[in-house]
Each structure stands twice: as structure tokens, then as C-alpha cells.
mmCIF file with all atom_site columns, C-alpha atoms and ligand atoms in Angstrom:
data_model
loop_
_atom_site.group_PDB
_atom_site.id
_atom_site.type_symbol
_atom_site.label_atom_id
_atom_site.label_alt_id
_atom_site.label_comp_id
_atom_site.label_asym_id
_atom_site.label_entity_id
_atom_site.label_seq_id
_atom_site.pdbx_PDB_ins_code
_atom_site.Cartn_x
_atom_site.Cartn_y
_atom_site.Cartn_z
_atom_site.occupancy
_atom_site.B_iso_or_equiv
_atom_site.pdbx_formal_charge
_atom_site.auth_seq_id
_atom_site.auth_comp_id
_atom_site.auth_asym_id
_atom_site.auth_atom_id
_atom_site.pdbx_PDB_model_num
ATOM   1   C  CA  . MET Q 1 1   ? -0.788  -0.480 -0.227 1.00 67.00 ? 1   MET Q CA  1
ATOM   2   C  CA  . GLU Q 1 2   ? 0.915   3.820  -0.757 1.00 88.00 ? 2   GLU Q CA  1
ATOM   3   C  CA  . LYS Q 1 3   ? 2.251   5.923  1.743  1.00 94.00 ? 3   LYS Q CA  1
ATOM   4   C  CA  . ARG Q 1 4   ? 0.939   8.738  2.948  1.00 96.00 ? 4   ARG Q CA  1
ATOM   5   C  CA  . ARG Q 1 5   ? 1.325   11.661 4.760  1.00 97.00 ? 5   ARG Q CA  1
ATOM   6   C  CA  . CYS Q 1 6   ? 0.026   12.035 8.634  1.00 97.00 ? 6   CYS Q CA  1
ATOM   7   C  CA  . ALA Q 1 7   ? -2.363  15.047 9.469  1.00 97.00 ? 7   ALA Q CA  1
ATOM   8   C  CA  . ALA Q 1 8   ? -0.992  15.749 12.512 1.00 97.00 ? 8   ALA Q CA  1
ATOM   9   C  CA  . CYS Q 1 9   ? 3.384   15.431 12.254 1.00 97.00 ? 9   CYS Q CA  1
ATOM   10  C  CA  . ARG Q 1 10  ? 3.430   15.214 8.107  1.00 97.00 ? 10  ARG Q CA  1
ATOM   11  C  CA  . LYS Q 1 11  ? 5.223   12.222 8.349  1.00 97.00 ? 11  LYS Q CA  1
ATOM   12  C  CA  . LEU Q 1 12  ? 5.159   9.574  5.550  1.00 97.00 ? 12  LEU Q CA  1
ATOM   13  C  CA  . PHE Q 1 13  ? 3.391   6.349  7.267  1.00 97.00 ? 13  PHE Q CA  1
ATOM   14  C  CA  . HIS Q 1 14  ? 1.323   3.357  6.159  1.00 96.00 ? 14  HIS Q CA  1
ATOM   15  C  CA  . PRO Q 1 15  ? -2.601  3.917  6.370  1.00 95.00 ? 15  PRO Q CA  1
ATOM   16  C  CA  . ARG Q 1 16  ? -3.807  0.881  7.520  1.00 94.00 ? 16  ARG Q CA  1
ATOM   17  C  CA  . PRO Q 1 17  ? -5.440  -1.841 5.678  1.00 93.00 ? 17  PRO Q CA  1
ATOM   18  C  CA  . GLN Q 1 18  ? -8.250  -1.611 8.099  1.00 94.00 ? 18  GLN Q CA  1
ATOM   19  C  CA  . SER Q 1 19  ? -8.707  2.148  7.120  1.00 92.00 ? 19  SER Q CA  1
ATOM   20  C  CA  . PRO Q 1 20  ? -7.981  3.171  3.780  1.00 89.00 ? 20  PRO Q CA  1
ATOM   21  C  CA  . GLU Q 1 21  ? -8.899  6.827  4.736  1.00 93.00 ? 21  GLU Q CA  1
ATOM   22  C  CA  . GLN Q 1 22  ? -7.363  6.612  7.361  1.00 96.00 ? 22  GLN Q CA  1
ATOM   23  C  CA  . LYS Q 1 23  ? -4.979  10.191 8.264  1.00 97.00 ? 23  LYS Q CA  1
ATOM   24  C  CA  . PHE Q 1 24  ? -3.316  10.068 10.696 1.00 97.00 ? 24  PHE Q CA  1
ATOM   25  C  CA  . CYS Q 1 25  ? 0.008   7.887  11.717 1.00 97.00 ? 25  CYS Q CA  1
ATOM   26  C  CA  . SER Q 1 26  ? -0.202  5.558  14.660 1.00 96.00 ? 26  SER Q CA  1
ATOM   27  C  CA  . ALA Q 1 27  ? 2.140   8.003  16.692 1.00 97.00 ? 27  ALA Q CA  1
ATOM   28  C  CA  . SER Q 1 28  ? 0.309   8.539  20.118 1.00 97.00 ? 28  SER Q CA  1
ATOM   29  C  CA  . GLU Q 1 29  ? 0.447   12.267 20.243 1.00 98.00 ? 29  GLU Q CA  1
ATOM   30  C  CA  . CYS Q 1 30  ? -1.301  12.572 16.210 1.00 98.00 ? 30  CYS Q CA  1
ATOM   31  C  CA  . GLN Q 1 31  ? -4.110  10.255 17.410 1.00 97.00 ? 31  GLN Q CA  1
ATOM   32  C  CA  . ARG Q 1 32  ? -4.624  12.420 20.054 1.00 98.00 ? 32  ARG Q CA  1
ATOM   33  C  CA  . GLU Q 1 33  ? -4.674  15.519 17.758 1.00 98.00 ? 33  GLU Q CA  1
ATOM   34  C  CA  . ARG Q 1 34  ? -6.817  12.962 15.766 1.00 97.00 ? 34  ARG Q CA  1
ATOM   35  C  CA  . LYS Q 1 35  ? -9.460  13.045 18.883 1.00 97.00 ? 35  LYS Q CA  1
ATOM   36  C  CA  . ARG Q 1 36  ? -9.268  16.592 19.732 1.00 97.00 ? 36  ARG Q CA  1
ATOM   37  C  CA  . ARG Q 1 37  ? -10.244 17.425 16.193 1.00 97.00 ? 37  ARG Q CA  1
ATOM   38  C  CA  . TRP Q 1 38  ? -12.656 14.876 16.103 1.00 97.00 ? 38  TRP Q CA  1
ATOM   39  C  CA  . GLN Q 1 39  ? -14.391 16.247 19.379 1.00 95.00 ? 39  GLN Q CA  1
ATOM   40  C  CA  . ARG Q 1 40  ? -14.191 19.940 17.876 1.00 95.00 ? 40  ARG Q CA  1
ATOM   41  C  CA  . ALA Q 1 41  ? -15.885 19.312 14.369 1.00 97.00 ? 41  ALA Q CA  1
ATOM   42  C  CA  . ARG Q 1 42  ? -18.239 17.175 16.833 1.00 96.00 ? 42  ARG Q CA  1
ATOM   43  C  CA  . ARG Q 1 43  ? -19.088 20.449 19.208 1.00 95.00 ? 43  ARG Q CA  1
ATOM   44  C  CA  . ALA Q 1 44  ? -19.378 22.780 16.495 1.00 95.00 ? 44  ALA Q CA  1
ATOM   45  C  CA  . THR Q 1 45  ? -22.182 20.523 14.559 1.00 96.00 ? 45  THR Q CA  1
ATOM   46  C  CA  . ASP Q 1 46  ? -23.759 18.591 17.594 1.00 97.00 ? 46  ASP Q CA  1
ATOM   47  C  CA  . PRO Q 1 47  ? -25.491 20.651 19.411 1.00 96.00 ? 47  PRO Q CA  1
ATOM   48  C  CA  . ASP Q 1 48  ? -26.888 17.121 21.693 1.00 96.00 ? 48  ASP Q CA  1
ATOM   49  C  CA  . TYR Q 1 49  ? -22.688 16.542 21.804 1.00 96.00 ? 49  TYR Q CA  1
ATOM   50  C  CA  . ARG Q 1 50  ? -21.611 20.044 23.047 1.00 95.00 ? 50  ARG Q CA  1
ATOM   51  C  CA  . ASP Q 1 51  ? -24.692 20.551 25.442 1.00 96.00 ? 51  ASP Q CA  1
ATOM   52  C  CA  . ASN Q 1 52  ? -23.761 17.189 26.701 1.00 96.00 ? 52  ASN Q CA  1
ATOM   53  C  CA  . ASP Q 1 53  ? -20.011 18.367 26.966 1.00 94.00 ? 53  ASP Q CA  1
ATOM   54  C  CA  . VAL Q 1 54  ? -20.150 21.001 29.215 1.00 95.00 ? 54  VAL Q CA  1
ATOM   55  C  CA  . GLN Q 1 55  ? -22.574 19.336 31.479 1.00 97.00 ? 55  GLN Q CA  1
ATOM   56  C  CA  . ALA Q 1 56  ? -19.386 16.942 32.156 1.00 96.00 ? 56  ALA Q CA  1
ATOM   57  C  CA  . ASN Q 1 57  ? -17.160 19.602 32.431 1.00 95.00 ? 57  ASN Q CA  1
ATOM   58  C  CA  . ARG Q 1 58  ? -19.712 21.330 34.676 1.00 96.00 ? 58  ARG Q CA  1
ATOM   59  C  CA  . GLN Q 1 59  ? -20.135 18.075 37.306 1.00 97.00 ? 59  GLN Q CA  1
ATOM   60  C  CA  . TRP Q 1 60  ? -16.194 17.326 36.747 1.00 97.00 ? 60  TRP Q CA  1
ATOM   61  C  CA  . ARG Q 1 61  ? -14.866 20.783 38.065 1.00 96.00 ? 61  ARG Q CA  1
ATOM   62  C  CA  . SER Q 1 62  ? -17.586 20.758 40.906 1.00 96.00 ? 62  SER Q CA  1
ATOM   63  C  CA  . ARG Q 1 63  ? -15.940 17.542 41.941 1.00 97.00 ? 63  ARG Q CA  1
ATOM   64  C  CA  . HIS Q 1 64  ? -12.635 19.406 41.896 1.00 96.00 ? 64  HIS Q CA  1
ATOM   65  C  CA  . PRO Q 1 65  ? -13.125 22.603 43.613 1.00 94.00 ? 65  PRO Q CA  1
ATOM   66  C  CA  . GLY Q 1 66  ? -9.596  24.623 42.921 1.00 94.00 ? 66  GLY Q CA  1
ATOM   67  C  CA  . TYR Q 1 67  ? -8.090  22.824 40.260 1.00 95.00 ? 67  TYR Q CA  1
ATOM   68  C  CA  . TRP Q 1 68  ? -8.156  24.734 36.995 1.00 93.00 ? 68  TRP Q CA  1
ATOM   69  C  CA  . ARG Q 1 69  ? -7.288  27.782 39.664 1.00 94.00 ? 69  ARG Q CA  1
ATOM   70  C  CA  . ALA Q 1 70  ? -4.504  25.860 41.536 1.00 96.00 ? 70  ALA Q CA  1
ATOM   71  C  CA  . TYR Q 1 71  ? -2.976  24.735 37.415 1.00 95.00 ? 71  TYR Q CA  1
ATOM   72  C  CA  . ARG Q 1 72  ? -3.347  28.305 36.341 1.00 94.00 ? 72  ARG Q CA  1
ATOM   73  C  CA  . CYS Q 1 73  ? -0.942  29.294 39.643 1.00 95.00 ? 73  CYS Q CA  1
ATOM   74  C  CA  . ARG Q 1 74  ? 1.298   26.140 38.035 1.00 96.00 ? 74  ARG Q CA  1
ATOM   75  C  CA  . HIS Q 1 75  ? 1.871   27.296 34.269 1.00 95.00 ? 75  HIS Q CA  1
ATOM   76  C  CA  . PRO Q 1 76  ? 1.439   31.993 35.230 1.00 94.00 ? 76  PRO Q CA  1
ATOM   77  C  CA  . GLU Q 1 77  ? 3.422   31.292 31.022 1.00 95.00 ? 77  GLU Q CA  1
ATOM   78  C  CA  . LEU Q 1 78  ? -0.015  29.868 29.487 1.00 95.00 ? 78  LEU Q CA  1
ATOM   79  C  CA  . VAL Q 1 79  ? -2.384  31.783 31.644 1.00 95.00 ? 79  VAL Q CA  1
ATOM   80  C  CA  . ILE Q 1 80  ? -0.540  34.960 29.669 1.00 95.00 ? 80  ILE Q CA  1
ATOM   81  C  CA  . ARG Q 1 81  ? -1.520  33.093 26.183 1.00 96.00 ? 81  ARG Q CA  1
ATOM   82  C  CA  . ASN Q 1 82  ? -4.336  32.681 26.988 1.00 95.00 ? 82  ASN Q CA  1
ATOM   83  C  CA  . ARG Q 1 83  ? -5.492  36.326 28.244 1.00 95.00 ? 83  ARG Q CA  1
ATOM   84  C  CA  . ASP Q 1 84  ? -3.075  37.355 24.379 1.00 96.00 ? 84  ASP Q CA  1
ATOM   85  C  CA  . LYS Q 1 85  ? -5.019  34.929 22.425 1.00 96.00 ? 85  LYS Q CA  1
ATOM   86  C  CA  . GLN Q 1 86  ? -8.750  35.345 24.043 1.00 96.00 ? 86  GLN Q CA  1
ATOM   87  C  CA  . ARG Q 1 87  ? -7.681  39.658 23.824 1.00 96.00 ? 87  ARG Q CA  1
ATOM   88  C  CA  . GLU Q 1 88  ? -6.752  38.278 19.641 1.00 96.00 ? 88  GLU Q CA  1
ATOM   89  C  CA  . ARG Q 1 89  ? -10.046 36.097 19.135 1.00 95.00 ? 89  ARG Q CA  1
ATOM   90  C  CA  . ASP Q 1 90  ? -12.320 39.229 21.087 1.00 94.00 ? 90  ASP Q CA  1
ATOM   91  C  CA  . ARG Q 1 91  ? -10.474 41.728 18.390 1.00 93.00 ? 91  ARG Q CA  1
ATOM   92  C  CA  . ALA Q 1 92  ? -10.829 39.388 15.366 1.00 93.00 ? 92  ALA Q CA  1
ATOM   93  C  CA  . ARG Q 1 93  ? -14.887 39.625 16.843 1.00 91.00 ? 93  ARG Q CA  1
ATOM   94  C  CA  . ARG Q 1 94  ? -14.543 42.516 17.147 1.00 89.00 ? 94  ARG Q CA  1
ATOM   95  C  CA  . LEU Q 1 95  ? -13.493 43.826 13.790 1.00 89.00 ? 95  LEU Q CA  1
ATOM   96  C  CA  . LYS Q 1 96  ? -16.389 41.300 12.288 1.00 85.00 ? 96  LYS Q CA  1
ATOM   97  C  CA  . ALA Q 1 97  ? -18.782 42.845 13.801 1.00 75.00 ? 97  ALA Q CA  1
ATOM   98  C  CA  . PRO Q 1 98  ? -17.907 46.755 15.854 1.00 60.00 ? 98  PRO Q CA  1
ATOM   99  C  CA  . GLN Q 1 99  ? -20.328 45.906 18.808 1.00 57.00 ? 99  GLN Q CA  1
ATOM   100 C  CA  . PRO Q 1 100 ? -19.326 46.306 22.613 1.00 56.00 ? 100 PRO Q CA  1
ATOM   101 C  CA  . PRO Q 1 101 ? -18.172 43.043 23.115 1.00 53.00 ? 101 PRO Q CA  1
ATOM   102 C  CA  . PRO Q 1 102 ? -20.544 40.429 25.725 1.00 56.00 ? 102 PRO Q CA  1
ATOM   103 C  CA  . THR Q 1 103 ? -19.328 41.857 28.973 1.00 56.00 ? 103 THR Q CA  1
ATOM   104 C  CA  . SER Q 1 104 ? -18.160 38.128 29.930 1.00 55.00 ? 104 SER Q CA  1
ATOM   105 C  CA  . HIS Q 1 105 ? -16.090 36.379 27.505 1.00 54.00 ? 105 HIS Q CA  1
ATOM   106 C  CA  . LEU Q 1 106 ? -13.724 33.970 29.574 1.00 54.00 ? 106 LEU Q CA  1
ATOM   107 C  CA  . ALA Q 1 107 ? -13.971 30.451 28.450 1.00 58.00 ? 107 ALA Q CA  1
ATOM   108 C  CA  . ASN Q 1 108 ? -13.450 28.953 32.735 1.00 55.00 ? 108 ASN Q CA  1
ATOM   109 C  CA  . GLU Q 1 109 ? -16.012 29.746 34.798 1.00 51.00 ? 109 GLU Q CA  1
ATOM   110 C  CA  . ASP Q 1 110 ? -14.011 28.727 37.493 1.00 52.00 ? 110 ASP Q CA  1
ATOM   111 C  CA  . ALA Q 1 111 ? -11.464 32.145 36.802 1.00 50.00 ? 111 ALA Q CA  1
ATOM   112 C  CA  . SER Q 1 112 ? -10.983 34.414 39.477 1.00 51.00 ? 112 SER Q CA  1
ATOM   113 C  CA  . THR Q 1 113 ? -11.997 37.776 39.533 1.00 51.00 ? 113 THR Q CA  1
ATOM   114 C  CA  . LEU Q 1 114 ? -10.312 40.388 41.163 1.00 50.00 ? 114 LEU Q CA  1
ATOM   115 C  CA  . SER Q 1 115 ? -12.848 41.313 44.048 1.00 49.00 ? 115 SER Q CA  1
ATOM   116 C  CA  . PHE Q 1 116 ? -9.908  44.471 45.935 1.00 54.00 ? 116 PHE Q CA  1
ATOM   117 C  CA  . PHE Q 1 117 ? -8.450  47.462 44.673 1.00 59.00 ? 117 PHE Q CA  1
ATOM   118 C  CA  . LEU Q 1 118 ? -5.049  47.750 44.535 1.00 64.00 ? 118 LEU Q CA  1
ATOM   119 C  CA  . GLU Q 1 119 ? -3.049  51.086 44.255 1.00 69.00 ? 119 GLU Q CA  1
ATOM   120 C  CA  . THR Q 1 120 ? -1.053  51.700 41.077 1.00 71.00 ? 120 THR Q CA  1
ATOM   121 C  CA  . GLY Q 1 121 ? 2.267   51.129 42.365 1.00 72.00 ? 121 GLY Q CA  1
ATOM   122 C  CA  . THR Q 1 122 ? 5.353   48.977 42.419 1.00 74.00 ? 122 THR Q CA  1
ATOM   123 C  CA  . TYR Q 1 123 ? 4.842   45.438 44.694 1.00 69.00 ? 123 TYR Q CA  1
ATOM   124 C  CA  . ARG Q 1 124 ? 7.294   42.086 45.570 1.00 69.00 ? 124 ARG Q CA  1
ATOM   125 C  CA  . MET Q 1 125 ? 5.485   38.755 45.225 1.00 67.00 ? 125 MET Q CA  1
ATOM   126 C  CA  . ILE Q 1 126 ? 6.370   36.956 48.190 1.00 64.00 ? 126 ILE Q CA  1
ATOM   127 C  CA  . PRO Q 1 127 ? 5.108   32.891 48.150 1.00 61.00 ? 127 PRO Q CA  1
ATOM   128 C  CA  . VAL Q 1 128 ? 3.700   31.908 52.168 1.00 59.00 ? 128 VAL Q CA  1
ATOM   129 C  CA  . THR Q 1 129 ? 3.635   28.894 52.387 1.00 57.00 ? 129 THR Q CA  1
ATOM   130 C  CA  . GLY Q 1 130 ? 2.647   25.901 55.283 1.00 54.00 ? 130 GLY Q CA  1
ATOM   131 C  CA  . GLU Q 1 131 ? -0.380  25.348 58.265 1.00 51.00 ? 131 GLU Q CA  1
ATOM   132 C  CA  . ASP Q 1 132 ? -1.561  28.792 57.628 1.00 49.00 ? 132 ASP Q CA  1
ATOM   133 C  CA  . LEU Q 1 133 ? -3.236  27.597 53.978 1.00 49.00 ? 133 LEU Q CA  1
ATOM   134 C  CA  . ALA Q 1 134 ? -6.535  26.684 54.295 1.00 52.00 ? 134 ALA Q CA  1
ATOM   135 C  CA  . ASN Q 1 135 ? -6.539  25.006 50.801 1.00 49.00 ? 135 ASN Q CA  1
ATOM   136 C  CA  . GLU Q 1 136 ? -3.732  23.642 49.908 1.00 49.00 ? 136 GLU Q CA  1
ATOM   137 C  CA  . ASP Q 1 137 ? -4.801  24.653 45.721 1.00 51.00 ? 137 ASP Q CA  1
ATOM   138 C  CA  . ALA Q 1 138 ? -4.181  27.458 46.659 1.00 53.00 ? 138 ALA Q CA  1
ATOM   139 C  CA  . CYS Q 1 139 ? -1.925  30.300 45.476 1.00 60.00 ? 139 CYS Q CA  1
ATOM   140 C  CA  . LEU Q 1 140 ? -1.496  32.865 47.788 1.00 59.00 ? 140 LEU Q CA  1
ATOM   141 C  CA  . VAL Q 1 141 ? 1.170   35.679 48.010 1.00 59.00 ? 141 VAL Q CA  1
ATOM   142 C  CA  . LYS Q 1 142 ? 1.599   38.732 50.389 1.00 64.00 ? 142 LYS Q CA  1
ATOM   143 C  CA  . ILE Q 1 143 ? 1.537   41.826 48.490 1.00 66.00 ? 143 ILE Q CA  1
ATOM   144 C  CA  . ALA Q 1 144 ? 2.932   44.379 50.478 1.00 68.00 ? 144 ALA Q CA  1
ATOM   145 C  CA  . LEU Q 1 145 ? 3.105   48.224 49.438 1.00 67.00 ? 145 LEU Q CA  1
ATOM   146 C  CA  . VAL Q 1 146 ? 7.062   48.918 47.796 1.00 71.00 ? 146 VAL Q CA  1
ATOM   147 C  CA  . SER Q 1 147 ? 6.486   51.916 45.767 1.00 66.00 ? 147 SER Q CA  1
ATOM   148 C  CA  . GLY Q 1 148 ? 3.222   54.809 45.216 1.00 57.00 ? 148 GLY Q CA  1
ATOM   149 C  CA  . GLY Q 1 149 ? 2.374   55.511 42.750 1.00 49.00 ? 149 GLY Q CA  1
HETATM 150 ZN ZN1 . LIG W 2 .   ? 1.411   11.282 12.758 1.00 55.11 ? 201 LIG W ZN1 1
#
């Protein structure tokens, strides 16, 4: 059988005889990508699948409170990347339809918002560890005012 180029890694592979339409090689990363694309397409076209997905995600989050908050604390670079990409999507949406963006456009309902006001200035972030943490998932820092605006 002829070789084909994988839709994910772009390497050549032999399609399995059982699946002549195979577009992804058998590497696990490529199979995960295949599943991701299938799910994305399914969510976009099947309202029942999307509703079920939303419901399952909501239940998972309620069984794992604080997971995403802790995840964002562990991966600040991903928080920045996600925010930049969301800004890009917001900008593209504004260009497409010139109207004000919705007030809430966060993909994750668990996203925290600052409910207090901080003066403009330079702050030193000091990690706090130990038994004073009520929730081990929490990312707690002490903010000390170094200079005012
Ligand atoms: Zn591949």
C-alpha cells in the first residue's frame, strides 16, 4: 500500500488496510490530535454533543474545586498565552461585527477575578507556604506596597 503524509506530524506512514481513509499515523500524539479535531468538529455541529460536553465539564469542575485556579498558579505562562489569544479572538470578533464585546467572555467559569482594589504602584510578591493555607490548591502570595504611584 502507498505511503501517506500524516495530517498532524507530516511524516509519511502506511495506512492500515482496515482503514484505507486513515489520515493520521499511529503515533499516540497524532492519535490524540485526531481525537481533538474530531471532538472540535462534533462540538461545532452537534448541539446534543456540545450540551453533554458542557454538562460533563461542569460536573467535573464541581468534583474538583480549585483545580483550574491551582493549574493557573502552576502555569502562569499559559495564563498569559491564553489571555493574549483571547484578546486576539476578541479583536477579530470586533472587526467582524463592530459592536461592544460581551461583559463576560471567559472560557472558564472558574476564572478568578480580583474583587478588591489595589493602588497603582510597584509590589513585591512573596510566596507564603505552610499551615496557614486553608486550601492546598490555593496560590497565595503576600503583596507588600514598595512604592506608591
Ligand atoms: Zn503523525
